[in-house]
Short mmCIF file of C-alpha atoms in Angstrom, two decimals:
data_model
loop_
_atom_site.label_atom_id
_atom_site.label_comp_id
_atom_site.label_asym_id
_atom_site.label_seq_id
_atom_site.Cartn_x
_atom_site.Cartn_y
_atom_site.Cartn_z
CA MET A 15 101.42 110.89 110.04
CA PRO A 16 104.54 110.04 108.01
CA ASN A 17 107.92 111.48 108.92
CA LEU A 18 108.46 114.19 106.33
CA PRO A 19 111.31 116.56 105.55
CA PRO A 20 111.31 119.68 107.78
CA PHE A 21 109.77 121.83 105.06
CA MET A 22 106.84 119.46 104.52
CA GLU A 23 103.66 119.25 106.51
CA ILE A 24 100.48 117.35 105.78
CA ALA A 25 97.32 119.28 106.49
CA ASP A 26 94.66 117.68 108.67
CA HIS A 27 92.44 117.02 105.68
CA GLN A 28 95.25 115.02 104.08
CA GLN A 29 95.50 112.55 106.95
CA PRO A 30 94.42 108.98 106.11
CA ALA A 31 90.70 108.63 106.74
CA TRP A 32 89.53 105.16 107.68
CA PRO A 33 87.34 103.38 106.92
CA ILE A 34 87.43 104.24 103.23
CA GLN A 35 84.26 105.91 102.06
CA VAL A 36 82.26 104.12 99.41
CA SER A 37 81.66 106.08 96.20
CA VAL A 38 79.36 105.43 93.27
CA VAL A 39 81.29 104.52 90.11
CA PRO A 40 79.89 104.98 86.60
CA ARG A 41 79.07 101.81 84.70
CA VAL A 42 81.16 101.26 81.59
CA PRO A 43 78.54 100.49 78.92
CA GLU A 44 78.55 97.57 76.52
CA GLY A 45 80.97 98.17 73.69
CA LEU A 46 83.50 100.01 75.86
CA GLU A 47 84.44 97.23 78.30
CA SER A 48 87.88 97.02 76.70
CA LEU A 49 88.68 100.51 78.02
CA ARG A 50 89.07 99.09 81.52
CA ASN A 51 91.45 96.37 80.33
CA ILE A 52 93.55 98.99 78.57
CA ALA A 53 93.53 101.25 81.65
CA PHE A 54 94.89 98.49 83.92
CA ASN A 55 97.98 97.90 81.80
CA LEU A 56 100.51 100.73 81.70
CA TRP A 57 101.24 99.76 78.11
CA TRP A 58 98.81 102.57 77.29
CA SER A 59 101.26 105.15 78.69
CA TRP A 60 103.70 104.76 75.78
CA ASN A 61 101.11 104.26 73.05
CA TYR A 62 99.66 107.48 71.68
CA ASP A 63 96.48 105.93 70.25
CA ALA A 64 95.62 104.54 73.69
CA LEU A 65 96.23 107.92 75.34
CA GLU A 66 93.94 109.57 72.81
CA LEU A 67 91.05 107.28 73.76
CA PHE A 68 90.91 108.69 77.28
CA CYS A 69 91.63 112.27 76.29
CA GLU A 70 88.85 112.16 73.71
CA LEU A 71 86.37 110.85 76.26
CA ASP A 72 86.62 114.08 78.29
CA ALA A 73 89.66 116.29 77.66
CA GLU A 74 89.06 118.56 80.66
CA LEU A 75 88.58 115.67 83.08
CA TRP A 76 91.65 113.95 81.63
CA GLU A 77 93.75 116.92 82.74
CA THR A 78 91.99 117.23 86.10
CA CYS A 79 92.63 113.54 86.82
CA GLY A 80 96.35 113.90 86.21
CA HIS A 81 96.16 111.69 83.10
CA SER A 82 94.96 108.71 85.14
CA PRO A 83 92.64 106.40 83.17
CA ILE A 84 91.52 104.54 86.31
CA LYS A 85 90.56 107.75 88.10
CA MET A 86 88.92 109.08 84.96
CA LEU A 87 86.71 106.00 84.55
CA ARG A 88 85.66 106.47 88.17
CA LEU A 89 84.74 110.15 87.79
CA VAL A 90 83.54 110.52 84.21
CA LYS A 91 79.85 111.27 83.84
CA GLN A 92 77.63 108.39 82.81
CA ASN A 93 76.17 110.35 79.90
CA ARG A 94 79.68 110.84 78.48
CA LEU A 95 80.23 107.09 78.50
CA GLU A 96 76.83 106.45 76.96
CA ALA A 97 77.50 108.95 74.19
CA ALA A 98 80.89 107.40 73.46
CA ALA A 99 79.32 103.93 73.35
CA LYS A 100 76.92 105.14 70.65
CA ASP A 101 79.80 106.52 68.57
CA LYS A 102 80.71 103.72 66.16
CA GLY A 103 84.03 105.30 65.25
CA TYR A 104 85.06 105.59 68.89
CA ARG A 105 84.05 102.00 69.64
CA GLU A 106 86.09 100.78 66.69
CA ARG A 107 89.15 102.73 67.87
CA VAL A 108 88.79 101.23 71.34
CA GLU A 109 88.70 97.71 69.92
CA LYS A 110 91.59 98.43 67.57
CA VAL A 111 93.78 99.60 70.46
CA HIS A 112 92.66 96.66 72.60
CA ASP A 113 93.51 94.24 69.80
CA ARG A 114 96.98 95.78 69.59
CA LEU A 115 97.45 95.32 73.33
CA GLU A 116 96.36 91.68 73.14
CA ALA A 117 98.64 91.05 70.16
CA TYR A 118 101.53 92.61 72.09
CA LEU A 119 100.85 90.47 75.16
CA HIS A 120 100.56 87.22 73.20
CA ARG A 121 103.49 87.56 70.79
CA LYS A 122 104.93 84.21 69.76
CA GLU A 123 108.22 85.73 68.69
CA THR A 124 110.24 88.15 70.80
CA TRP A 125 113.91 89.00 71.20
CA PHE A 126 114.05 86.43 73.99
CA THR A 127 112.53 83.57 71.99
CA ARG A 128 114.75 84.36 68.99
CA ASN A 129 118.00 84.54 70.93
CA LEU A 130 117.39 81.97 73.66
CA PRO A 131 115.12 79.37 72.06
CA LYS A 132 116.38 76.60 74.34
CA GLU A 133 115.18 78.54 77.38
CA LYS A 134 111.66 78.97 76.03
CA LYS A 135 110.04 76.09 77.91
CA ASP A 136 111.89 76.53 81.18
CA SER A 137 112.64 80.24 81.29
CA PRO A 138 114.94 81.48 84.07
CA LEU A 139 112.79 84.13 85.77
CA VAL A 140 114.54 87.37 86.74
CA ALA A 141 113.33 89.22 89.86
CA TYR A 142 114.16 92.93 89.89
CA PHE A 143 113.97 94.71 93.29
CA SER A 144 113.89 98.48 93.62
CA ALA A 145 112.68 101.01 96.20
CA GLU A 146 110.96 103.06 93.49
CA PHE A 147 109.51 102.65 90.02
CA GLY A 148 108.72 105.49 87.63
CA PHE A 149 106.38 104.72 84.74
CA HIS A 150 103.90 107.56 84.52
CA GLU A 151 102.57 110.41 86.64
CA SER A 152 99.34 108.48 87.29
CA LEU A 153 101.34 106.06 89.47
CA PRO A 154 103.41 108.42 91.68
CA ASN A 155 105.66 105.78 93.20
CA TYR A 156 109.02 107.34 92.39
CA SER A 157 111.21 110.30 93.23
CA GLY A 158 113.92 110.61 90.61
CA GLY A 159 116.40 108.91 88.33
CA LEU A 160 116.54 105.61 90.19
CA GLY A 161 112.80 105.12 89.73
CA ILE A 162 112.84 106.15 86.07
CA LEU A 163 115.68 103.70 85.43
CA ALA A 164 113.69 100.93 87.12
CA GLY A 165 110.60 101.81 85.11
CA ASP A 166 112.55 101.76 81.85
CA HIS A 167 114.01 98.35 82.74
CA CYS A 168 110.47 97.01 83.20
CA LYS A 169 109.29 98.45 79.88
CA SER A 170 112.35 97.14 78.04
CA ALA A 171 111.94 93.69 79.60
CA SER A 172 108.37 93.64 78.32
CA ASP A 173 109.37 94.71 74.81
CA LEU A 174 112.10 92.06 74.73
CA GLY A 175 109.80 89.34 76.07
CA LEU A 176 112.06 88.59 79.04
CA PRO A 177 110.74 86.40 81.87
CA PHE A 178 110.86 89.24 84.37
CA VAL A 179 109.06 90.24 87.58
CA ALA A 180 109.68 93.43 89.55
CA VAL A 181 109.21 94.04 93.28
CA GLY A 182 108.87 97.31 95.19
CA LEU A 183 106.86 99.14 97.84
CA LEU A 184 103.47 100.81 97.42
CA TYR A 185 103.63 104.22 99.08
CA ARG A 186 100.53 105.82 100.55
CA PHE A 187 102.16 109.21 100.06
CA GLY A 188 104.24 109.06 96.89
CA TYR A 189 106.28 112.08 95.98
CA PHE A 190 105.17 115.57 96.91
CA SER A 191 104.02 118.48 94.78
CA GLN A 192 105.86 121.78 95.01
CA LYS A 193 105.23 125.44 94.39
CA ILE A 194 107.09 128.69 95.03
CA ASN A 195 105.25 131.18 97.23
CA ARG A 196 105.32 134.95 96.86
CA ASP A 197 108.33 135.15 99.18
CA GLY A 198 110.33 132.81 96.95
CA TRP A 199 110.20 129.85 99.34
CA GLN A 200 109.40 126.32 98.28
CA GLU A 201 106.14 124.94 99.61
CA ALA A 202 105.54 121.21 99.43
CA SER A 203 102.42 119.18 100.00
CA ALA A 204 102.17 115.41 100.12
CA ILE A 205 100.14 113.55 97.52
CA ASP A 206 97.73 111.15 99.20
CA ASN A 207 97.49 108.21 96.83
CA VAL A 208 93.93 106.91 96.66
CA PHE A 209 94.49 103.26 95.85
CA GLN A 210 91.21 102.90 93.99
CA ASP A 211 92.55 105.44 91.47
CA LEU A 212 95.76 103.50 90.81
CA PRO A 213 96.25 100.76 88.19
CA ILE A 214 96.73 98.11 90.89
CA ARG A 215 95.00 94.85 91.70
CA GLU A 216 95.42 92.39 94.52
CA ALA A 217 98.28 89.97 93.90
CA LEU A 218 96.97 86.42 94.18
CA ALA A 219 98.62 83.33 95.58
CA SER A 220 99.45 80.32 93.43
CA ASP A 221 95.87 79.04 93.85
CA GLY A 222 94.66 82.06 91.84
CA LYS A 223 92.15 83.01 94.54
CA THR A 224 93.84 84.01 97.80
CA PRO A 225 95.20 87.57 98.18
CA VAL A 226 98.88 87.52 99.10
CA VAL A 227 99.64 88.79 102.61
CA VAL A 228 102.98 87.92 104.23
CA GLU A 229 104.09 88.21 107.83
CA LEU A 230 107.39 89.76 108.87
CA ALA A 231 109.14 89.64 112.23
CA MET A 232 110.03 93.04 113.64
CA PRO A 233 111.47 93.59 117.15
CA GLY A 234 108.80 92.41 119.59
CA ARG A 235 106.01 92.18 117.04
CA ALA A 236 104.84 90.83 113.70
CA VAL A 237 104.00 93.07 110.76
CA ARG A 238 101.80 92.03 107.87
CA ALA A 239 102.35 93.25 104.31
CA LYS A 240 99.87 92.94 101.46
CA ALA A 241 101.02 92.47 97.86
CA TRP A 242 99.51 94.42 94.97
CA GLU A 243 100.17 93.87 91.28
CA VAL A 244 100.71 96.29 88.41
CA ARG A 245 100.98 95.26 84.76
CA ILE A 246 103.46 97.00 82.47
CA GLY A 247 102.98 95.22 79.19
CA LEU A 248 104.22 91.69 79.90
CA THR A 249 106.04 92.72 83.06
CA ARG A 250 104.48 92.11 86.46
CA LEU A 251 105.30 94.53 89.26
CA ILE A 252 104.57 93.43 92.84
CA LEU A 253 104.24 96.24 95.39
CA MET A 254 104.25 95.61 99.15
CA ASP A 255 101.93 97.59 101.45
CA THR A 256 101.83 97.67 105.27
CA ASP A 257 98.98 100.20 105.55
CA LEU A 258 96.62 97.50 106.82
CA THR A 259 94.07 97.75 109.61
CA GLU A 260 95.54 94.70 111.38
CA ASN A 261 98.89 96.46 111.80
CA ALA A 262 99.71 98.89 114.60
CA PRO A 263 99.58 102.59 113.59
CA GLU A 264 103.37 102.90 113.59
CA ASP A 265 103.70 99.85 111.34
CA ARG A 266 101.10 101.14 108.90
CA ARG A 267 103.43 104.10 108.36
CA ILE A 268 106.28 101.92 107.10
CA THR A 269 105.08 102.21 103.51
CA TYR A 270 103.71 105.74 103.83
CA GLN A 271 106.54 107.62 102.17
CA LEU A 272 109.38 106.95 99.78
CA TYR A 273 112.69 107.38 101.65
CA GLY A 274 110.79 108.77 104.63
CA GLY A 275 111.60 108.73 108.32
CA ASP A 276 114.65 108.03 110.43
CA HIS A 277 117.10 105.13 110.22
CA GLU A 278 114.73 102.80 112.04
CA MET A 279 111.93 103.51 109.58
CA ARG A 280 114.29 103.07 106.63
CA ILE A 281 115.55 99.69 107.78
CA GLN A 282 111.96 98.56 108.34
CA GLN A 283 111.16 99.56 104.75
CA GLU A 284 114.14 97.55 103.54
CA ILE A 285 112.98 94.50 105.51
CA VAL A 286 109.51 94.75 103.95
CA LEU A 287 111.04 95.12 100.48
CA GLY A 288 113.77 92.48 100.70
CA ILE A 289 112.27 89.80 102.94
CA GLY A 290 108.60 90.55 102.28
CA GLY A 291 109.16 90.72 98.53
CA VAL A 292 110.83 87.30 98.40
CA ARG A 293 108.04 85.79 100.49
CA ALA A 294 105.36 87.33 98.29
CA LEU A 295 106.94 85.85 95.15
CA ALA A 296 107.06 82.44 96.84
CA ALA A 297 103.39 82.72 97.82
CA MET A 298 102.54 83.49 94.20
CA GLY A 299 104.37 80.37 93.04
CA LEU A 300 107.12 82.38 91.33
CA GLN A 301 110.64 80.96 91.57
CA PRO A 302 113.21 83.41 90.20
CA SER A 303 116.58 82.08 89.10
CA VAL A 304 118.23 85.50 89.28
CA PHE A 305 117.69 88.36 91.74
CA HIS A 306 118.74 91.87 90.78
CA MET A 307 118.92 94.71 93.31
CA ASN A 308 118.62 98.25 91.97
CA GLU A 309 120.75 99.84 94.72
CA GLY A 310 121.07 98.27 98.16
CA HIS A 311 117.56 98.94 99.49
CA ALA A 312 116.60 95.28 99.01
CA ALA A 313 119.75 93.84 100.61
CA PHE A 314 117.69 91.74 103.03
CA LEU A 315 116.56 89.58 100.12
CA GLY A 316 119.98 87.91 100.34
CA LEU A 317 119.39 86.83 103.93
CA GLU A 318 115.89 85.60 103.13
CA ARG A 319 117.11 83.65 100.12
CA ILE A 320 119.86 81.95 102.15
CA HIS A 321 117.40 81.23 104.97
CA ARG A 322 114.97 79.57 102.57
CA LEU A 323 117.71 77.52 100.91
CA VAL A 324 119.13 76.30 104.23
CA LYS A 325 115.65 75.49 105.53
CA ARG A 326 114.73 73.55 102.40
CA ARG A 327 117.78 71.28 102.58
CA ASN A 328 120.03 70.68 105.54
CA PHE A 329 123.17 72.00 103.86
CA ARG A 330 125.89 74.01 105.52
CA LEU A 331 125.49 77.76 105.35
CA SER A 332 128.78 78.24 103.49
CA ARG A 333 127.69 75.81 100.79
CA ARG A 334 124.37 77.60 100.39
CA CYS A 335 126.07 80.99 100.16
CA ASN A 336 128.37 79.73 97.42
CA ARG A 337 125.42 78.30 95.52
CA TRP A 338 123.37 81.48 95.88
CA ARG A 339 126.09 84.02 95.05
CA PRO A 340 125.99 83.65 91.22
CA ALA A 341 122.20 84.16 91.25
CA VAL A 342 122.26 87.74 92.54
CA SER A 343 123.40 91.01 91.04
CA LEU A 344 123.60 94.52 92.45
CA ARG A 345 123.62 97.85 90.65
CA LEU A 346 125.12 100.77 92.58
CA THR A 347 125.66 104.39 91.70
CA PRO A 348 129.18 105.62 92.51
CA PRO A 349 129.32 105.27 96.32
CA CYS A 350 129.63 108.47 98.31
CA PRO A 351 128.83 109.16 101.98
CA PRO A 352 125.75 111.40 101.37
CA GLY A 353 124.13 108.71 99.25
CA THR A 354 124.96 105.72 101.44
CA MET A 355 122.78 104.60 104.34
CA ARG A 356 124.67 103.19 107.33
CA PHE A 357 122.90 101.26 110.06
CA HIS A 358 124.34 100.53 113.50
CA ARG A 359 124.44 96.86 114.45
CA SER A 360 121.94 97.47 117.28
#
C-alpha cells in the first residue's frame, strides 16, 4: 500500500490485485482499424474532430470511461463497433482524421527545419526530465502546474518539430479524486491506474524487439525498472515503472504515487527517474545532446551522465564535468523552504 497523506486511505478493493485478470476485448472491425492508431497518440486530445469520433461511438460510455479512447475501445459493445463500421460517413471521418494525424507526423517542413536547416541530418536530441506530465485526464500522471507545464512543453515540441524526448515515472496511483462530505470535510480516494486502459506501450531497445528494463543499485539490493512509451504527436515520452513482480514489495511501491512517501521513498523515486531514465534512453539507442530538468527531481541524471562519460573514456572527472556542464539545464520555481526537498547525507 502506498504511503498516502493522512487524509487518504485506499480501500481493500483498491489494493493491487495480482496476477492481472484477463478480460475479453471487443474486436475492432475492418474499416475502423485506424481508430486504435488515433487512440494511442495523444494528438487526438487537442483535435476536436478526433475527440468527436470516440464520443459519437457511444456518448454515455465516453463519459463513463473518463474520456479515455483506450478504455472505451476495451469496453464498447461489439454491436456498436459493427454498426459504426457499416456507417460509410463514420468510416470516412475516421480515415480523414487518421490521414491528418499521419500528415502531421510526417511533415517535411516544421519550425525546426526552417530555422535550423543545417541541423536537419544530425539533430541534437533534447531529453526533458520531469516528475509529472499533464496531457489529458485519461492519463492521470500529474498533480498540478508543474505537470501541465511539462505536458505543454511536449506538445509545443511536437508542433515545432523539435528532436525531443521526455522522461518521467509511471504511477500506479496517479492523483486522487476528491469530494466534500455532508460534514464539509474533504474525502479523497486514490485512482488505481489500470495500465491496459492507458495509451502506453512497451518501450523497445535499439534492436526494436526487446522491452527495455534497467537495473538500479539501491542499498543492499538491486531494483528493476521497466520503460513504457507514450506518443504525443511527434514527441516520445518514456515512463519508468518499478511495479514489477521480480521486485520486492517495498520496491514495487516506488512508482506507486506521485510525490508519495517519506524522504527515503522520494529519493528512491529520484534515482529511478534520473539514473533509470538515462539508462533507458541509452538502451533505446537514444543519445541526447542536451538534458533539461523540470525542477530538481531528476538531479541524479547528472551523476549518471558523468559516470557514463568517465567510464567511456579514461578522462579525469573534472574534465568530464566541464564538458558535461553546458549540456544540462535546470528550471526551478522560486526556491522556498516548503517547496524544497532536503536529504541528509546518510
